[in-house]
Each structure stands twice: as C-alpha cells, then as structure tokens.
C-alpha cells in the first residue's frame, strides 16, 4: 500500500512540472503576416482631404484684372479708330447721321446720333458755366474730304497739307463722331489761339466728362500724325473718354496703335 502511494505522488509531480514548461499558442498567432506592422493609435493618421485650388479667371491667371478692349475696327462702333494707318472706304457713310440740336456754323452739319445727343448735353453744361459753343464741322463724306485735301495741297504743297489735313478715307470726320468746335463768336476758329479762349479752356478741362477727347493734343504730332488742333474733338462715350483722358495719352498711345 505504501509503495503504491509513493508511485502516485511521483506521477503527479512529473505531470505538474511538464505543464509549466511550454506556453499555449494564441489562436490566431500563426496567421499573422510578419511583413505587416500594425499602426498604433498614436501614429495612425487619417487620410487628408485634397486641398481645394482657388478658381482662376478665364485667362488662367489668378487675381489678374482683365481689361475689356473696345471694338476699334467695327464701322458701327463708337470706338472705331481712323487715322493715317487705318483708313475708311470711299463708300462708307454712317447710317444714323442726324443734325445736332446745338448752334451750328452751317445747317448741313450732321453727326452720328449718339455723338449728337452727347454734344447737346455738353453744350448745355457749358452754357450753365457761361460758355457758348458752336459746331463748325461734323461729318464729312469721302468725296468732300478729297476736295478739301486737294485744295490744301494746291495751296501749301502735299508735305505741309499732310500735317493738318487728312487724305480722303483717313479723316475722323467721315466717322460722324468728330467735330471742329468754336465759340459762337467764331474767334480763333481752326487756329491755335483757340486753346487760350474761354471756350477752348473749358473744352480741354470738361469735354471728357461728356464723352469727347481732344484728339490731336499739343506736342504729339509725331504720334498722331497731325499738328495740335485745340478745336478737334472726338466722341468715345463717357466711360472710355474718362479712361483716355486720365491716362494722359493720345488715342494711338492708349490703344498701342503706334507704328
């Protein structure tokens, strides 16, 4: 009996020691991919949303101001540019010529309707300031300008005539948007001294407010092609006239139309 008890105790000791010698496997341990390192909560970062790119304007340059350029070539445009390099055809005549409701040197004077209406507004404003204006010449046909130019050439020679008179097709007067102005007295009409008259001074300071630009300013003959004409004003509309006036440039310079 004693012998059997000793054998049972020895068996229990062997089983106990063997059970502590090896760790039991975790059920999924053999299935772990050794090449993958699980991200911890501290290091794992959410996927960032792509940043929005600010929308650009049509020309693709963000923040750039796009200036609208008026139509300088359409025969219907009030911004039509006519000079020695940009002539009109001999058959061109504006379709909306009217007689301005202002003092005229002759009853045949006409202008395009929009320019004529603006001229009326300007003349009324001048009158409120004690200035009485008159239109000496408005629209001129190709044929009329041809006769005028040829007469000047016959009198002064072609080189000199080219300084103050336009060849047929090259005159702004054919657009119906230009006018030669003076006071109702006619003093200094078509003369340089007009710049020093009350009427000339008022026009230089105020005409742009009503859409008119002094087309051939002093000291700019090499750019405009013509001598200083303090009496010659051209209609561009109030917005465009303000831009040109405030720039201090000639029309050719402002629109970069120089040779």
mmCIF file of C-alpha atoms in Angstrom:
data_model
loop_
_atom_site.group_PDB
_atom_site.id
_atom_site.type_symbol
_atom_site.label_atom_id
_atom_site.label_comp_id
_atom_site.label_asym_id
_atom_site.label_seq_id
_atom_site.Cartn_x
_atom_site.Cartn_y
_atom_site.Cartn_z
ATOM 1 C CA UNK A 1 0.000 0.000 0.000
ATOM 2 C CA UNK A 2 2.770 2.382 0.928
ATOM 3 C CA UNK A 3 4.549 1.573 -2.324
ATOM 4 C CA UNK A 4 1.524 2.485 -4.447
ATOM 5 C CA UNK A 5 1.115 5.803 -2.637
ATOM 6 C CA UNK A 6 4.727 6.791 -3.431
ATOM 7 C CA UNK A 7 4.276 5.940 -7.098
ATOM 8 C CA UNK A 8 1.117 8.137 -7.333
ATOM 9 C CA UNK A 9 2.902 11.123 -5.792
ATOM 10 C CA UNK A 10 5.794 10.774 -8.219
ATOM 11 C CA UNK A 11 3.418 10.678 -11.202
ATOM 12 C CA UNK A 12 1.628 13.837 -10.094
ATOM 13 C CA UNK A 13 4.968 15.702 -9.733
ATOM 14 C CA UNK A 14 6.019 14.758 -13.270
ATOM 15 C CA UNK A 15 2.719 15.971 -14.772
ATOM 16 C CA UNK A 16 2.879 19.262 -12.862
ATOM 17 C CA UNK A 17 6.424 20.092 -13.993
ATOM 18 C CA UNK A 18 5.745 19.254 -17.647
ATOM 19 C CA UNK A 19 2.637 21.521 -17.786
ATOM 20 C CA UNK A 20 4.656 24.651 -16.838
ATOM 21 C CA UNK A 21 7.339 24.157 -19.409
ATOM 22 C CA UNK A 22 5.534 25.431 -22.532
ATOM 23 C CA UNK A 23 3.232 28.459 -23.278
ATOM 24 C CA UNK A 24 -0.076 27.793 -25.033
ATOM 25 C CA UNK A 25 -0.424 29.296 -28.519
ATOM 26 C CA UNK A 26 -2.729 32.271 -29.246
ATOM 27 C CA UNK A 27 -5.443 31.024 -31.633
ATOM 28 C CA UNK A 28 -4.519 33.457 -34.475
ATOM 29 C CA UNK A 29 -0.826 33.825 -33.886
ATOM 30 C CA UNK A 30 0.249 31.552 -36.737
ATOM 31 C CA UNK A 31 -1.867 33.596 -39.121
ATOM 32 C CA UNK A 32 -0.048 36.933 -38.536
ATOM 33 C CA UNK A 33 1.745 38.374 -41.590
ATOM 34 C CA UNK A 34 5.323 39.078 -40.421
ATOM 35 C CA UNK A 35 5.760 41.772 -43.091
ATOM 36 C CA UNK A 36 2.917 43.979 -41.775
ATOM 37 C CA UNK A 37 3.437 46.278 -38.820
ATOM 38 C CA UNK A 38 0.098 47.284 -37.323
ATOM 39 C CA UNK A 39 -0.328 51.062 -36.858
ATOM 40 C CA UNK A 40 -0.785 52.228 -33.341
ATOM 41 C CA UNK A 41 -3.491 54.719 -32.409
ATOM 42 C CA UNK A 42 -0.834 57.351 -31.771
ATOM 43 C CA UNK A 43 0.923 57.055 -35.129
ATOM 44 C CA UNK A 44 -2.025 56.295 -37.383
ATOM 45 C CA UNK A 45 -3.147 59.438 -39.277
ATOM 46 C CA UNK A 46 -6.435 59.899 -41.130
ATOM 47 C CA UNK A 47 -6.187 60.304 -44.887
ATOM 48 C CA UNK A 48 -6.098 64.070 -45.630
ATOM 49 C CA UNK A 49 -8.680 65.546 -47.971
ATOM 50 C CA UNK A 50 -7.109 67.204 -51.042
ATOM 51 C CA UNK A 51 -6.873 70.979 -50.724
ATOM 52 C CA UNK A 52 -9.163 72.992 -52.933
ATOM 53 C CA UNK A 53 -7.440 75.077 -55.585
ATOM 54 C CA UNK A 54 -8.923 78.597 -55.840
ATOM 55 C CA UNK A 55 -10.753 79.082 -59.091
ATOM 56 C CA UNK A 56 -8.898 81.231 -61.581
ATOM 57 C CA UNK A 57 -10.403 83.620 -64.098
ATOM 58 C CA UNK A 58 -10.757 82.857 -67.784
ATOM 59 C CA UNK A 59 -7.168 83.671 -68.688
ATOM 60 C CA UNK A 60 -5.845 81.232 -66.104
ATOM 61 C CA UNK A 61 -4.047 83.866 -64.013
ATOM 62 C CA UNK A 62 -5.486 84.026 -60.532
ATOM 63 C CA UNK A 63 -6.194 87.557 -59.367
ATOM 64 C CA UNK A 64 -5.333 89.249 -62.655
ATOM 65 C CA UNK A 65 -7.630 92.045 -63.774
ATOM 66 C CA UNK A 66 -8.819 91.511 -67.318
ATOM 67 C CA UNK A 67 -9.393 94.785 -69.132
ATOM 68 C CA UNK A 68 -12.081 94.832 -71.722
ATOM 69 C CA UNK A 69 -10.821 96.217 -75.015
ATOM 70 C CA UNK A 70 -13.469 98.048 -77.075
ATOM 71 C CA UNK A 71 -14.078 97.288 -80.733
ATOM 72 C CA UNK A 72 -11.710 99.557 -82.656
ATOM 73 C CA UNK A 73 -12.482 98.260 -86.141
ATOM 74 C CA UNK A 74 -16.238 97.799 -86.480
ATOM 75 C CA UNK A 75 -17.828 100.526 -88.585
ATOM 76 C CA UNK A 76 -20.760 100.590 -86.159
ATOM 77 C CA UNK A 77 -18.612 101.019 -83.055
ATOM 78 C CA UNK A 78 -18.286 104.433 -81.416
ATOM 79 C CA UNK A 79 -14.706 103.377 -80.648
ATOM 80 C CA UNK A 80 -13.794 102.978 -84.320
ATOM 81 C CA UNK A 81 -10.254 104.268 -84.847
ATOM 82 C CA UNK A 82 -9.450 106.086 -88.083
ATOM 83 C CA UNK A 83 -6.044 107.564 -88.825
ATOM 84 C CA UNK A 84 -3.353 107.514 -91.500
ATOM 85 C CA UNK A 85 -2.782 103.793 -90.993
ATOM 86 C CA UNK A 86 -6.449 102.800 -90.567
ATOM 87 C CA UNK A 87 -8.488 104.383 -93.403
ATOM 88 C CA UNK A 88 -12.172 104.090 -94.291
ATOM 89 C CA UNK A 89 -13.527 103.063 -97.671
ATOM 90 C CA UNK A 90 -14.823 105.703 -100.048
ATOM 91 C CA UNK A 91 -18.394 104.368 -99.808
ATOM 92 C CA UNK A 92 -18.646 104.455 -96.022
ATOM 93 C CA UNK A 93 -21.292 106.716 -94.508
ATOM 94 C CA UNK A 94 -22.826 106.241 -91.045
ATOM 95 C CA UNK A 95 -26.461 105.145 -91.156
ATOM 96 C CA UNK A 96 -27.576 107.215 -88.152
ATOM 97 C CA UNK A 97 -26.487 110.754 -89.074
ATOM 98 C CA UNK A 98 -28.627 113.490 -87.505
ATOM 99 C CA UNK A 99 -28.410 117.250 -87.113
ATOM 100 C CA UNK A 100 -27.244 118.137 -83.569
ATOM 101 C CA UNK A 101 -29.627 120.368 -81.640
ATOM 102 C CA UNK A 102 -26.930 122.937 -80.892
ATOM 103 C CA UNK A 103 -25.607 126.116 -82.537
ATOM 104 C CA UNK A 104 -24.155 125.230 -85.960
ATOM 105 C CA UNK A 105 -21.912 127.222 -88.276
ATOM 106 C CA UNK A 106 -23.943 125.844 -91.204
ATOM 107 C CA UNK A 107 -27.213 123.952 -91.391
ATOM 108 C CA UNK A 108 -25.671 120.982 -93.197
ATOM 109 C CA UNK A 109 -23.689 119.852 -90.138
ATOM 110 C CA UNK A 110 -24.531 116.299 -89.045
ATOM 111 C CA UNK A 111 -23.108 113.709 -86.635
ATOM 112 C CA UNK A 112 -23.928 110.185 -85.554
ATOM 113 C CA UNK A 113 -26.939 110.217 -83.279
ATOM 114 C CA UNK A 114 -25.210 109.202 -80.049
ATOM 115 C CA UNK A 115 -22.476 111.773 -80.546
ATOM 116 C CA UNK A 116 -25.019 114.459 -81.452
ATOM 117 C CA UNK A 117 -27.008 113.791 -78.286
ATOM 118 C CA UNK A 118 -23.854 113.900 -76.153
ATOM 119 C CA UNK A 119 -22.888 117.163 -77.863
ATOM 120 C CA UNK A 120 -26.233 118.659 -76.809
ATOM 121 C CA UNK A 121 -25.641 117.665 -73.187
ATOM 122 C CA UNK A 122 -22.137 119.141 -73.264
ATOM 123 C CA UNK A 123 -23.244 122.404 -74.858
ATOM 124 C CA UNK A 124 -25.969 122.814 -72.229
ATOM 125 C CA UNK A 125 -23.451 122.223 -69.436
ATOM 126 C CA UNK A 126 -21.075 124.761 -70.975
ATOM 127 C CA UNK A 127 -23.861 127.303 -71.206
ATOM 128 C CA UNK A 128 -24.524 126.931 -67.489
ATOM 129 C CA UNK A 129 -20.881 127.920 -66.981
ATOM 130 C CA UNK A 130 -21.259 130.952 -69.241
ATOM 131 C CA UNK A 131 -19.618 129.289 -72.271
ATOM 132 C CA UNK A 132 -21.347 129.426 -75.655
ATOM 133 C CA UNK A 133 -20.145 126.778 -78.097
ATOM 134 C CA UNK A 134 -20.760 126.102 -81.774
ATOM 135 C CA UNK A 135 -20.016 123.225 -84.175
ATOM 136 C CA UNK A 136 -18.132 124.377 -87.253
ATOM 137 C CA UNK A 137 -17.804 120.992 -88.953
ATOM 138 C CA UNK A 138 -19.098 117.480 -88.268
ATOM 139 C CA UNK A 139 -19.491 114.573 -90.658
ATOM 140 C CA UNK A 140 -17.624 114.819 -93.968
ATOM 141 C CA UNK A 141 -18.019 112.397 -96.847
ATOM 142 C CA UNK A 142 -15.057 110.793 -98.603
ATOM 143 C CA UNK A 143 -15.630 112.976 -101.668
ATOM 144 C CA UNK A 144 -15.896 116.180 -99.629
ATOM 145 C CA UNK A 145 -12.648 115.374 -97.817
ATOM 146 C CA UNK A 146 -10.986 114.630 -101.155
ATOM 147 C CA UNK A 147 -11.879 118.073 -102.474
ATOM 148 C CA UNK A 148 -10.780 119.754 -99.249
ATOM 149 C CA UNK A 149 -7.447 117.927 -99.161
ATOM 150 C CA UNK A 150 -6.668 118.604 -102.818
ATOM 151 C CA UNK A 151 -7.313 122.311 -102.320
ATOM 152 C CA UNK A 152 -4.869 122.396 -99.392
ATOM 153 C CA UNK A 153 -2.244 120.546 -101.422
ATOM 154 C CA UNK A 154 -2.648 123.023 -104.264
ATOM 155 C CA UNK A 155 -2.218 125.898 -101.839
ATOM 156 C CA UNK A 156 0.525 124.646 -99.467
ATOM 157 C CA UNK A 157 2.036 121.560 -101.088
ATOM 158 C CA UNK A 158 1.475 117.920 -100.152
ATOM 159 C CA UNK A 159 4.031 117.691 -97.354
ATOM 160 C CA UNK A 160 2.609 120.659 -95.475
ATOM 161 C CA UNK A 161 -1.011 119.711 -96.185
ATOM 162 C CA UNK A 162 -0.410 116.259 -94.690
ATOM 163 C CA UNK A 163 0.380 117.876 -91.357
ATOM 164 C CA UNK A 164 -3.053 119.429 -90.888
ATOM 165 C CA UNK A 165 -5.412 117.802 -93.367
ATOM 166 C CA UNK A 166 -6.347 114.145 -93.773
ATOM 167 C CA UNK A 167 -6.308 112.383 -97.085
ATOM 168 C CA UNK A 168 -9.723 111.075 -98.177
ATOM 169 C CA UNK A 169 -10.574 107.982 -96.149
ATOM 170 C CA UNK A 170 -8.225 108.964 -93.338
ATOM 171 C CA UNK A 171 -10.379 111.666 -91.760
ATOM 172 C CA UNK A 172 -12.148 111.127 -88.437
ATOM 173 C CA UNK A 173 -14.885 113.383 -89.726
ATOM 174 C CA UNK A 174 -16.023 110.558 -92.025
ATOM 175 C CA UNK A 175 -16.948 108.508 -88.942
ATOM 176 C CA UNK A 176 -19.546 111.086 -87.916
ATOM 177 C CA UNK A 177 -18.013 111.015 -84.426
ATOM 178 C CA UNK A 178 -15.703 114.027 -84.688
ATOM 179 C CA UNK A 179 -16.368 117.760 -84.738
ATOM 180 C CA UNK A 180 -14.482 121.019 -85.049
ATOM 181 C CA UNK A 181 -15.676 123.358 -82.294
ATOM 182 C CA UNK A 182 -15.528 127.055 -81.565
ATOM 183 C CA UNK A 183 -17.312 129.731 -79.614
ATOM 184 C CA UNK A 184 -20.423 131.287 -81.159
ATOM 185 C CA UNK A 185 -18.326 134.347 -81.929
ATOM 186 C CA UNK A 186 -16.105 132.270 -84.227
ATOM 187 C CA UNK A 187 -12.956 133.790 -82.732
ATOM 188 C CA UNK A 188 -9.836 131.680 -83.402
ATOM 189 C CA UNK A 189 -11.817 129.002 -85.229
ATOM 190 C CA UNK A 190 -9.398 126.427 -86.719
ATOM 191 C CA UNK A 191 -6.485 128.389 -85.224
ATOM 192 C CA UNK A 192 -4.019 127.536 -82.497
ATOM 193 C CA UNK A 193 -5.114 130.552 -80.470
ATOM 194 C CA UNK A 194 -8.402 128.747 -79.755
ATOM 195 C CA UNK A 195 -6.658 126.971 -76.872
ATOM 196 C CA UNK A 196 -6.438 130.273 -74.978
ATOM 197 C CA UNK A 197 -10.069 131.295 -75.439
ATOM 198 C CA UNK A 198 -12.602 130.684 -72.696
ATOM 199 C CA UNK A 199 -14.275 128.104 -74.907
ATOM 200 C CA UNK A 200 -11.017 126.290 -75.644
ATOM 201 C CA UNK A 201 -10.020 126.171 -71.983
ATOM 202 C CA UNK A 202 -13.458 124.917 -70.916
ATOM 203 C CA UNK A 203 -13.449 122.156 -73.526
ATOM 204 C CA UNK A 204 -9.984 120.958 -72.576
ATOM 205 C CA UNK A 205 -10.991 120.693 -68.931
ATOM 206 C CA UNK A 206 -14.504 119.324 -69.333
ATOM 207 C CA UNK A 207 -15.164 117.666 -72.703
ATOM 208 C CA UNK A 208 -14.107 114.206 -71.457
ATOM 209 C CA UNK A 209 -16.963 114.231 -68.942
ATOM 210 C CA UNK A 210 -19.389 114.119 -71.862
ATOM 211 C CA UNK A 211 -17.504 111.517 -73.901
ATOM 212 C CA UNK A 212 -15.274 113.767 -76.036
ATOM 213 C CA UNK A 213 -11.482 113.665 -76.303
ATOM 214 C CA UNK A 214 -9.095 116.309 -77.622
ATOM 215 C CA UNK A 215 -7.871 114.127 -80.460
ATOM 216 C CA UNK A 216 -4.672 115.912 -81.547
ATOM 217 C CA UNK A 217 -3.005 117.363 -78.449
ATOM 218 C CA UNK A 218 -0.057 119.711 -78.371
ATOM 219 C CA UNK A 219 3.419 118.268 -78.890
ATOM 220 C CA UNK A 220 2.147 114.916 -80.181
ATOM 221 C CA UNK A 221 2.373 115.405 -83.958
ATOM 222 C CA UNK A 222 4.895 112.590 -84.358
ATOM 223 C CA UNK A 223 2.409 110.208 -82.748
ATOM 224 C CA UNK A 224 -0.978 111.365 -84.057
ATOM 225 C CA UNK A 225 0.275 112.474 -87.473
ATOM 226 C CA UNK A 226 -1.287 115.936 -87.197
ATOM 227 C CA UNK A 227 -0.456 119.306 -85.707
ATOM 228 C CA UNK A 228 -2.050 120.488 -82.482
ATOM 229 C CA UNK A 229 -5.760 121.082 -83.095
ATOM 230 C CA UNK A 230 -7.381 122.517 -79.950
ATOM 231 C CA UNK A 231 -10.721 122.650 -81.771
ATOM 232 C CA UNK A 232 -10.982 118.994 -82.877
ATOM 233 C CA UNK A 233 -12.885 116.691 -80.502
ATOM 234 C CA UNK A 234 -13.784 113.064 -80.993
ATOM 235 C CA UNK A 235 -16.594 111.133 -79.273
ATOM 236 C CA UNK A 236 -15.748 107.848 -77.491
ATOM 237 C CA UNK A 237 -18.521 107.621 -74.901
ATOM 238 C CA UNK A 238 -18.195 108.780 -71.302
ATOM 239 C CA UNK A 239 -16.549 105.670 -69.833
ATOM 240 C CA UNK A 240 -13.877 105.279 -72.498
ATOM 241 C CA UNK A 241 -13.246 109.035 -72.723
ATOM 242 C CA UNK A 242 -12.571 109.173 -68.990
ATOM 243 C CA UNK A 243 -10.020 106.361 -69.243
ATOM 244 C CA UNK A 244 -8.219 108.007 -72.147
ATOM 245 C CA UNK A 245 -8.257 111.451 -70.517
ATOM 246 C CA UNK A 246 -6.969 110.198 -67.162
ATOM 247 C CA UNK A 247 -4.183 108.239 -68.872
ATOM 248 C CA UNK A 248 -2.728 111.464 -70.294
ATOM 249 C CA UNK A 249 -2.018 109.597 -73.530
ATOM 250 C CA UNK A 250 -3.028 110.145 -77.109
ATOM 251 C CA UNK A 251 -5.514 107.696 -78.617
ATOM 252 C CA UNK A 252 -2.693 105.985 -80.519
ATOM 253 C CA UNK A 253 -0.660 105.572 -77.342
ATOM 254 C CA UNK A 254 -3.594 104.468 -75.215
ATOM 255 C CA UNK A 255 -4.593 101.699 -77.637
ATOM 256 C CA UNK A 256 -0.977 100.950 -78.573
ATOM 257 C CA UNK A 257 -1.532 101.761 -82.241
ATOM 258 C CA UNK A 258 1.810 103.417 -82.902
ATOM 259 C CA UNK A 259 3.985 102.290 -85.821
#
